[in-house]
């Protein structure tokens, strides 16, 4: 039996920088064999340490079956805080399969002195509130959700995403294809060059994409923050905030 055969397979539900960081940590541990799962939304997801599988599982029941068939010893839900369906499926599948689940949930952002933030309950609410807040909008909410703003005709949008969104977009817009992290000085310049008077963001949390929030504060313009969907809870879920803590929680789960 090789060392790799003895390593415990750990499924990391990925698609985030935290998941990539975690895979690198676990890949350096000879007792763990990380398998990162990607939804397959972007053509070039970037390098990930360890094994990678791509594509949906076919729902919670199929995910539970996959976990059983692959002898998965622990699962880490390191998906984006707005990826609600896969998080729900992971909680349900792990409960059904009797496998420990670690949820890597980076903390959300909070406003500080000088910030002019406005909460939106969801994307539809955010789209409805643009009219009262700005006319030149940096829409930094990712590729999948941009069509939620298709009906907003009274503003011009700079839509930033890793790849071009599918679906209808607002009538007045420019696409900016880019991938974070974004430095504060670049965000400052972007807002100035495009005369941006409103930033729209999801409450993604983390440092990689928070530069736009600091640049908006400096510029004295409002930020419309789409709040997170509720994360699943349950007795078998260990929630942590960092990749290092997720790795520690995985190791603790494996010795139990
Ligand atoms: N939503 C965002 O704002 C956002 C931002 C950055 C990155 N991402 C990443 O992009 C991926 C998709 O996000 P989403 O908002 O479409 O998620 P979602 O709405 O929660 O998921 C929809 C379906 O996509 C499949 N799926 C999602 N993540 C998967 C993964 N890591 N591995 C295998 N299948 C996955 C699942 O299909 P089945 O039911 O068939 O298994 C899931 O039911 C996630 O991995 C997430 O971390 C999302």
PDB file of N, CA and C in Angstrom, residues 23-100:
ATOM      1  N   UNK A  23      -6.910  23.671  -0.332  1.00  0.00           N
ATOM      2  CA  UNK A  23      -6.402  22.521  -1.097  1.00  0.00           C
ATOM      3  C   UNK A  23      -4.878  22.474  -1.024  1.00  0.00           C
ATOM      4  N   UNK A  24      -4.235  23.639  -1.073  1.00  0.00           N
ATOM      5  CA  UNK A  24      -2.769  23.683  -1.005  1.00  0.00           C
ATOM      6  C   UNK A  24      -2.275  23.206   0.367  1.00  0.00           C
ATOM      7  N   UNK A  25      -2.979  23.605   1.424  1.00  0.00           N
ATOM      8  CA  UNK A  25      -2.578  23.172   2.771  1.00  0.00           C
ATOM      9  C   UNK A  25      -2.761  21.651   2.898  1.00  0.00           C
ATOM     10  N   UNK A  26      -3.940  21.168   2.501  1.00  0.00           N
ATOM     11  CA  UNK A  26      -4.232  19.737   2.662  1.00  0.00           C
ATOM     12  C   UNK A  26      -3.335  18.876   1.773  1.00  0.00           C
ATOM     13  N   UNK A  27      -2.988  19.398   0.611  1.00  0.00           N
ATOM     14  CA  UNK A  27      -2.138  18.639  -0.315  1.00  0.00           C
ATOM     15  C   UNK A  27      -0.736  18.439   0.267  1.00  0.00           C
ATOM     16  N   UNK A  28      -0.355  19.309   1.186  1.00  0.00           N
ATOM     17  CA  UNK A  28       0.963  19.168   1.828  1.00  0.00           C
ATOM     18  C   UNK A  28       0.929  18.235   3.025  1.00  0.00           C
ATOM     19  N   UNK A  29      -0.232  17.664   3.325  1.00  0.00           N
ATOM     20  CA  UNK A  29      -0.379  16.773   4.481  1.00  0.00           C
ATOM     21  C   UNK A  29      -0.490  15.337   3.969  1.00  0.00           C
ATOM     22  N   UNK A  30       0.506  14.481   4.259  1.00  0.00           N
ATOM     23  CA  UNK A  30       0.487  13.125   3.701  1.00  0.00           C
ATOM     24  C   UNK A  30      -0.681  12.262   4.170  1.00  0.00           C
ATOM     25  N   UNK A  31      -1.381  12.687   5.236  1.00  0.00           N
ATOM     26  CA  UNK A  31      -2.493  11.871   5.730  1.00  0.00           C
ATOM     27  C   UNK A  31      -3.815  12.224   5.037  1.00  0.00           C
ATOM     28  N   UNK A  32      -3.765  13.236   4.163  1.00  0.00           N
ATOM     29  CA  UNK A  32      -5.003  13.701   3.513  1.00  0.00           C
ATOM     30  C   UNK A  32      -4.825  13.698   1.996  1.00  0.00           C
ATOM     31  N   UNK A  33      -5.897  13.313   1.276  1.00  0.00           N
ATOM     32  CA  UNK A  33      -5.891  13.408  -0.193  1.00  0.00           C
ATOM     33  C   UNK A  33      -7.036  14.346  -0.598  1.00  0.00           C
ATOM     34  N   UNK A  34      -6.711  15.637  -0.829  1.00  0.00           N
ATOM     35  CA  UNK A  34      -7.790  16.573  -1.166  1.00  0.00           C
ATOM     36  C   UNK A  34      -8.292  16.392  -2.602  1.00  0.00           C
ATOM     37  N   UNK A  35      -9.614  16.393  -2.743  1.00  0.00           N
ATOM     38  CA  UNK A  35     -10.240  16.366  -4.072  1.00  0.00           C
ATOM     39  C   UNK A  35     -11.123  17.610  -4.145  1.00  0.00           C
ATOM     40  N   UNK A  36     -10.727  18.572  -4.957  1.00  0.00           N
ATOM     41  CA  UNK A  36     -11.516  19.809  -5.075  1.00  0.00           C
ATOM     42  C   UNK A  36     -12.567  19.629  -6.158  1.00  0.00           C
ATOM     43  N   UNK A  37     -13.790  20.005  -5.819  1.00  0.00           N
ATOM     44  CA  UNK A  37     -14.876  19.952  -6.790  1.00  0.00           C
ATOM     45  C   UNK A  37     -15.208  21.364  -7.268  1.00  0.00           C
ATOM     46  N   UNK A  38     -15.217  21.538  -8.588  1.00  0.00           N
ATOM     47  CA  UNK A  38     -15.563  22.831  -9.187  1.00  0.00           C
ATOM     48  C   UNK A  38     -16.862  22.681  -9.975  1.00  0.00           C
ATOM     49  N   UNK A  39     -17.677  23.734  -9.960  1.00  0.00           N
ATOM     50  CA  UNK A  39     -18.945  23.684 -10.697  1.00  0.00           C
ATOM     51  C   UNK A  39     -18.707  23.672 -12.202  1.00  0.00           C
ATOM     52  N   UNK A  40     -17.566  24.222 -12.636  1.00  0.00           N
ATOM     53  CA  UNK A  40     -17.270  24.282 -14.069  1.00  0.00           C
ATOM     54  C   UNK A  40     -17.850  25.506 -14.741  1.00  0.00           C
ATOM     55  N   UNK A  41     -18.058  26.562 -13.974  1.00  0.00           N
ATOM     56  CA  UNK A  41     -18.673  27.774 -14.535  1.00  0.00           C
ATOM     57  C   UNK A  41     -17.706  28.576 -15.410  1.00  0.00           C
ATOM     58  N   UNK A  42     -16.410  28.579 -15.050  1.00  0.00           N
ATOM     59  CA  UNK A  42     -15.464  29.387 -15.831  1.00  0.00           C
ATOM     60  C   UNK A  42     -14.504  28.464 -16.595  1.00  0.00           C
ATOM     61  N   UNK A  43     -14.107  28.923 -17.788  1.00  0.00           N
ATOM     62  CA  UNK A  43     -13.279  28.093 -18.665  1.00  0.00           C
ATOM     63  C   UNK A  43     -11.899  27.848 -18.056  1.00  0.00           C
ATOM     64  N   UNK A  44     -11.340  28.871 -17.400  1.00  0.00           N
ATOM     65  CA  UNK A  44     -10.010  28.714 -16.816  1.00  0.00           C
ATOM     66  C   UNK A  44     -10.093  29.007 -15.312  1.00  0.00           C
ATOM     67  N   UNK A  45     -10.301  27.964 -14.518  1.00  0.00           N
ATOM     68  CA  UNK A  45     -10.488  28.207 -13.083  1.00  0.00           C
ATOM     69  C   UNK A  45      -9.185  28.478 -12.335  1.00  0.00           C
ATOM     70  N   UNK A  46      -8.036  28.371 -12.993  1.00  0.00           N
ATOM     71  CA  UNK A  46      -6.759  28.575 -12.305  1.00  0.00           C
ATOM     72  C   UNK A  46      -6.272  27.279 -11.676  1.00  0.00           C
ATOM     73  N   UNK A  47      -5.016  27.275 -11.245  1.00  0.00           N
ATOM     74  CA  UNK A  47      -4.400  26.049 -10.725  1.00  0.00           C
ATOM     75  C   UNK A  47      -4.920  25.742  -9.315  1.00  0.00           C
ATOM     76  N   UNK A  48      -5.149  24.439  -9.071  1.00  0.00           N
ATOM     77  CA  UNK A  48      -5.589  23.981  -7.748  1.00  0.00           C
ATOM     78  C   UNK A  48      -4.719  22.789  -7.363  1.00  0.00           C
ATOM     79  N   UNK A  49      -4.193  22.779  -6.131  1.00  0.00           N
ATOM     80  CA  UNK A  49      -3.355  21.663  -5.672  1.00  0.00           C
ATOM     81  C   UNK A  49      -4.209  20.414  -5.439  1.00  0.00           C
ATOM     82  N   UNK A  50      -3.614  19.249  -5.662  1.00  0.00           N
ATOM     83  CA  UNK A  50      -4.337  17.999  -5.434  1.00  0.00           C
ATOM     84  C   UNK A  50      -5.233  17.644  -6.609  1.00  0.00           C
ATOM     85  N   UNK A  51      -6.163  16.718  -6.368  1.00  0.00           N
ATOM     86  CA  UNK A  51      -7.065  16.287  -7.440  1.00  0.00           C
ATOM     87  C   UNK A  51      -8.200  17.287  -7.641  1.00  0.00           C
ATOM     88  N   UNK A  52      -8.706  17.318  -8.870  1.00  0.00           N
ATOM     89  CA  UNK A  52      -9.832  18.214  -9.183  1.00  0.00           C
ATOM     90  C   UNK A  52     -10.870  17.424  -9.968  1.00  0.00           C
ATOM     91  N   UNK A  53     -12.135  17.594  -9.619  1.00  0.00           N
ATOM     92  CA  UNK A  53     -13.229  17.070 -10.437  1.00  0.00           C
ATOM     93  C   UNK A  53     -14.132  18.256 -10.789  1.00  0.00           C
ATOM     94  N   UNK A  54     -14.826  18.132 -11.899  1.00  0.00           N
ATOM     95  CA  UNK A  54     -15.594  19.295 -12.370  1.00  0.00           C
ATOM     96  C   UNK A  54     -17.018  18.898 -12.753  1.00  0.00           C
ATOM     97  N   UNK A  55     -17.974  19.777 -12.388  1.00  0.00           N
ATOM     98  CA  UNK A  55     -19.375  19.590 -12.786  1.00  0.00           C
ATOM     99  C   UNK A  55     -20.260  19.262 -11.602  1.00  0.00           C
ATOM    100  N   UNK A  56     -21.566  19.536 -11.758  1.00  0.00           N
ATOM    101  CA  UNK A  56     -22.532  19.262 -10.696  1.00  0.00           C
ATOM    102  C   UNK A  56     -22.630  17.767 -10.407  1.00  0.00           C
ATOM    103  N   UNK A  57     -23.149  17.447  -9.227  1.00  0.00           N
ATOM    104  CA  UNK A  57     -23.305  16.042  -8.819  1.00  0.00           C
ATOM    105  C   UNK A  57     -24.694  15.515  -9.181  1.00  0.00           C
ATOM    106  N   UNK A  58     -25.648  16.434  -9.381  1.00  0.00           N
ATOM    107  CA  UNK A  58     -27.019  16.014  -9.664  1.00  0.00           C
ATOM    108  C   UNK A  58     -27.900  16.052  -8.426  1.00  0.00           C
ATOM    109  N   UNK A  59     -27.610  16.963  -7.503  1.00  0.00           N
ATOM    110  CA  UNK A  59     -28.455  17.123  -6.315  1.00  0.00           C
ATOM    111  C   UNK A  59     -27.874  16.440  -5.091  1.00  0.00           C
ATOM    112  N   UNK A  60     -28.573  16.650  -3.946  1.00  0.00           N
ATOM    113  CA  UNK A  60     -28.054  16.187  -2.650  1.00  0.00           C
ATOM    114  C   UNK A  60     -27.943  14.659  -2.570  1.00  0.00           C
ATOM    115  N   UNK A  61     -28.939  13.960  -3.111  1.00  0.00           N
ATOM    116  CA  UNK A  61     -28.926  12.493  -3.015  1.00  0.00           C
ATOM    117  C   UNK A  61     -27.754  11.920  -3.798  1.00  0.00           C
ATOM    118  N   UNK A  62     -27.521  12.493  -4.976  1.00  0.00           N
ATOM    119  CA  UNK A  62     -26.396  12.024  -5.801  1.00  0.00           C
ATOM    120  C   UNK A  62     -25.056  12.406  -5.171  1.00  0.00           C
ATOM    121  N   UNK A  63     -25.019  13.557  -4.525  1.00  0.00           N
ATOM    122  CA  UNK A  63     -23.780  13.947  -3.838  1.00  0.00           C
ATOM    123  C   UNK A  63     -23.489  12.963  -2.702  1.00  0.00           C
ATOM    124  N   UNK A  64     -24.533  12.587  -1.961  1.00  0.00           N
ATOM    125  CA  UNK A  64     -24.349  11.602  -0.875  1.00  0.00           C
ATOM    126  C   UNK A  64     -23.829  10.286  -1.453  1.00  0.00           C
ATOM    127  N   UNK A  65     -24.367   9.899  -2.607  1.00  0.00           N
ATOM    128  CA  UNK A  65     -23.917   8.647  -3.246  1.00  0.00           C
ATOM    129  C   UNK A  65     -22.429   8.759  -3.643  1.00  0.00           C
ATOM    130  N   UNK A  66     -22.077   9.918  -4.226  1.00  0.00           N
ATOM    131  CA  UNK A  66     -20.688  10.151  -4.667  1.00  0.00           C
ATOM    132  C   UNK A  66     -19.736  10.057  -3.467  1.00  0.00           C
ATOM    133  N   UNK A  67     -20.155  10.668  -2.360  1.00  0.00           N
ATOM    134  CA  UNK A  67     -19.338  10.665  -1.139  1.00  0.00           C
ATOM    135  C   UNK A  67     -19.099   9.224  -0.680  1.00  0.00           C
ATOM    136  N   UNK A  68     -20.164   8.418  -0.705  1.00  0.00           N
ATOM    137  CA  UNK A  68     -20.043   7.012  -0.295  1.00  0.00           C
ATOM    138  C   UNK A  68     -19.158   6.236  -1.253  1.00  0.00           C
ATOM    139  N   UNK A  69     -19.400   6.388  -2.542  1.00  0.00           N
ATOM    140  CA  UNK A  69     -18.648   5.617  -3.556  1.00  0.00           C
ATOM    141  C   UNK A  69     -17.152   5.930  -3.525  1.00  0.00           C
ATOM    142  N   UNK A  70     -16.816   7.176  -3.164  1.00  0.00           N
ATOM    143  CA  UNK A  70     -15.403   7.576  -3.177  1.00  0.00           C
ATOM    144  C   UNK A  70     -14.759   7.478  -1.802  1.00  0.00           C
ATOM    145  N   UNK A  71     -15.462   6.929  -0.842  1.00  0.00           N
ATOM    146  CA  UNK A  71     -14.905   6.732   0.501  1.00  0.00           C
ATOM    147  C   UNK A  71     -14.459   8.030   1.154  1.00  0.00           C
ATOM    148  N   UNK A  72     -15.207   9.094   0.898  1.00  0.00           N
ATOM    149  CA  UNK A  72     -14.834  10.426   1.419  1.00  0.00           C
ATOM    150  C   UNK A  72     -14.929  10.425   2.949  1.00  0.00           C
ATOM    151  N   UNK A  73     -13.848  10.884   3.595  1.00  0.00           N
ATOM    152  CA  UNK A  73     -13.784  10.868   5.062  1.00  0.00           C
ATOM    153  C   UNK A  73     -14.314  12.162   5.675  1.00  0.00           C
ATOM    154  N   UNK A  74     -14.240  13.263   4.937  1.00  0.00           N
ATOM    155  CA  UNK A  74     -14.765  14.547   5.415  1.00  0.00           C
ATOM    156  C   UNK A  74     -14.999  15.437   4.203  1.00  0.00           C
ATOM    157  N   UNK A  75     -15.950  16.376   4.344  1.00  0.00           N
ATOM    158  CA  UNK A  75     -16.257  17.315   3.264  1.00  0.00           C
ATOM    159  C   UNK A  75     -16.049  18.727   3.801  1.00  0.00           C
ATOM    160  N   UNK A  76     -15.476  19.590   2.964  1.00  0.00           N
ATOM    161  CA  UNK A  76     -15.395  21.007   3.320  1.00  0.00           C
ATOM    162  C   UNK A  76     -16.218  21.790   2.299  1.00  0.00           C
ATOM    163  N   UNK A  77     -17.207  22.521   2.792  1.00  0.00           N
ATOM    164  CA  UNK A  77     -17.951  23.432   1.921  1.00  0.00           C
ATOM    165  C   UNK A  77     -17.195  24.754   1.922  1.00  0.00           C
ATOM    166  N   UNK A  78     -16.367  24.939   0.898  1.00  0.00           N
ATOM    167  CA  UNK A  78     -15.584  26.181   0.784  1.00  0.00           C
ATOM    168  C   UNK A  78     -16.097  26.987  -0.405  1.00  0.00           C
ATOM    169  N   UNK A  79     -17.377  26.822  -0.718  1.00  0.00           N
ATOM    170  CA  UNK A  79     -17.952  27.554  -1.850  1.00  0.00           C
ATOM    171  C   UNK A  79     -18.222  29.007  -1.456  1.00  0.00           C
ATOM    172  N   UNK A  80     -18.563  29.795  -2.456  1.00  0.00           N
ATOM    173  CA  UNK A  80     -18.830  31.226  -2.241  1.00  0.00           C
ATOM    174  C   UNK A  80     -20.063  31.398  -1.350  1.00  0.00           C
ATOM    175  N   UNK A  81     -20.079  32.417  -0.481  1.00  0.00           N
ATOM    176  CA  UNK A  81     -21.229  32.597   0.412  1.00  0.00           C
ATOM    177  C   UNK A  81     -22.563  32.752  -0.311  1.00  0.00           C
ATOM    178  N   UNK A  82     -22.528  33.088  -1.612  1.00  0.00           N
ATOM    179  CA  UNK A  82     -23.783  33.225  -2.362  1.00  0.00           C
ATOM    180  C   UNK A  82     -24.142  31.947  -3.129  1.00  0.00           C
ATOM    181  N   UNK A  83     -23.322  30.921  -3.020  1.00  0.00           N
ATOM    182  CA  UNK A  83     -23.625  29.648  -3.679  1.00  0.00           C
ATOM    183  C   UNK A  83     -24.493  28.816  -2.732  1.00  0.00           C
ATOM    184  N   UNK A  84     -25.771  29.202  -2.621  1.00  0.00           N
ATOM    185  CA  UNK A  84     -26.642  28.640  -1.571  1.00  0.00           C
ATOM    186  C   UNK A  84     -27.065  27.197  -1.859  1.00  0.00           C
ATOM    187  N   UNK A  85     -27.261  26.861  -3.123  1.00  0.00           N
ATOM    188  CA  UNK A  85     -27.798  25.535  -3.437  1.00  0.00           C
ATOM    189  C   UNK A  85     -26.793  24.436  -3.094  1.00  0.00           C
ATOM    190  N   UNK A  86     -25.543  24.640  -3.484  1.00  0.00           N
ATOM    191  CA  UNK A  86     -24.543  23.594  -3.218  1.00  0.00           C
ATOM    192  C   UNK A  86     -24.287  23.471  -1.712  1.00  0.00           C
ATOM    193  N   UNK A  87     -24.380  24.595  -0.980  1.00  0.00           N
ATOM    194  CA  UNK A  87     -24.184  24.526   0.479  1.00  0.00           C
ATOM    195  C   UNK A  87     -25.309  23.731   1.134  1.00  0.00           C
ATOM    196  N   UNK A  88     -26.527  23.956   0.649  1.00  0.00           N
ATOM    197  CA  UNK A  88     -27.683  23.191   1.163  1.00  0.00           C
ATOM    198  C   UNK A  88     -27.504  21.712   0.850  1.00  0.00           C
ATOM    199  N   UNK A  89     -27.111  21.428  -0.389  1.00  0.00           N
ATOM    200  CA  UNK A  89     -26.915  20.028  -0.798  1.00  0.00           C
ATOM    201  C   UNK A  89     -25.826  19.356   0.034  1.00  0.00           C
ATOM    202  N   UNK A  90     -24.752  20.111   0.309  1.00  0.00           N
ATOM    203  CA  UNK A  90     -23.637  19.536   1.081  1.00  0.00           C
ATOM    204  C   UNK A  90     -24.108  19.168   2.480  1.00  0.00           C
ATOM    205  N   UNK A  91     -24.889  20.053   3.111  1.00  0.00           N
ATOM    206  CA  UNK A  91     -25.378  19.783   4.468  1.00  0.00           C
ATOM    207  C   UNK A  91     -26.268  18.538   4.467  1.00  0.00           C
ATOM    208  N   UNK A  92     -27.152  18.475   3.470  1.00  0.00           N
ATOM    209  CA  UNK A  92     -28.083  17.336   3.400  1.00  0.00           C
ATOM    210  C   UNK A  92     -27.335  16.037   3.102  1.00  0.00           C
ATOM    211  N   UNK A  93     -26.404  16.095   2.167  1.00  0.00           N
ATOM    212  CA  UNK A  93     -25.683  14.883   1.741  1.00  0.00           C
ATOM    213  C   UNK A  93     -24.786  14.356   2.864  1.00  0.00           C
ATOM    214  N   UNK A  94     -24.109  15.257   3.564  1.00  0.00           N
ATOM    215  CA  UNK A  94     -23.204  14.811   4.638  1.00  0.00           C
ATOM    216  C   UNK A  94     -23.997  14.199   5.785  1.00  0.00           C
ATOM    217  N   UNK A  95     -25.173  14.797   6.081  1.00  0.00           N
ATOM    218  CA  UNK A  95     -26.023  14.221   7.134  1.00  0.00           C
ATOM    219  C   UNK A  95     -26.461  12.819   6.722  1.00  0.00           C
ATOM    220  N   UNK A  96     -26.845  12.663   5.453  1.00  0.00           N
ATOM    221  CA  UNK A  96     -27.318  11.361   4.973  1.00  0.00           C
ATOM    222  C   UNK A  96     -26.191  10.332   4.948  1.00  0.00           C
ATOM    223  N   UNK A  97     -24.993  10.777   4.564  1.00  0.00           N
ATOM    224  CA  UNK A  97     -23.867   9.844   4.419  1.00  0.00           C
ATOM    225  C   UNK A  97     -23.130   9.631   5.751  1.00  0.00           C
ATOM    226  N   UNK A  98     -23.456  10.436   6.766  1.00  0.00           N
ATOM    227  CA  UNK A  98     -22.780  10.308   8.064  1.00  0.00           C
ATOM    228  C   UNK A  98     -21.323  10.731   8.006  1.00  0.00           C
ATOM    229  N   UNK A  99     -21.054  11.768   7.199  1.00  0.00           N
ATOM    230  CA  UNK A  99     -19.677  12.251   7.021  1.00  0.00           C
ATOM    231  C   UNK A  99     -19.583  13.660   7.612  1.00  0.00           C
ATOM    232  N   UNK A 100     -18.489  13.984   8.352  1.00  0.00           N
ATOM    233  CA  UNK A 100     -18.388  15.331   8.927  1.00  0.00           C
ATOM    234  C   UNK A 100     -18.266  16.415   7.853  1.00  0.00           C
TER     235      UNK A 100
END
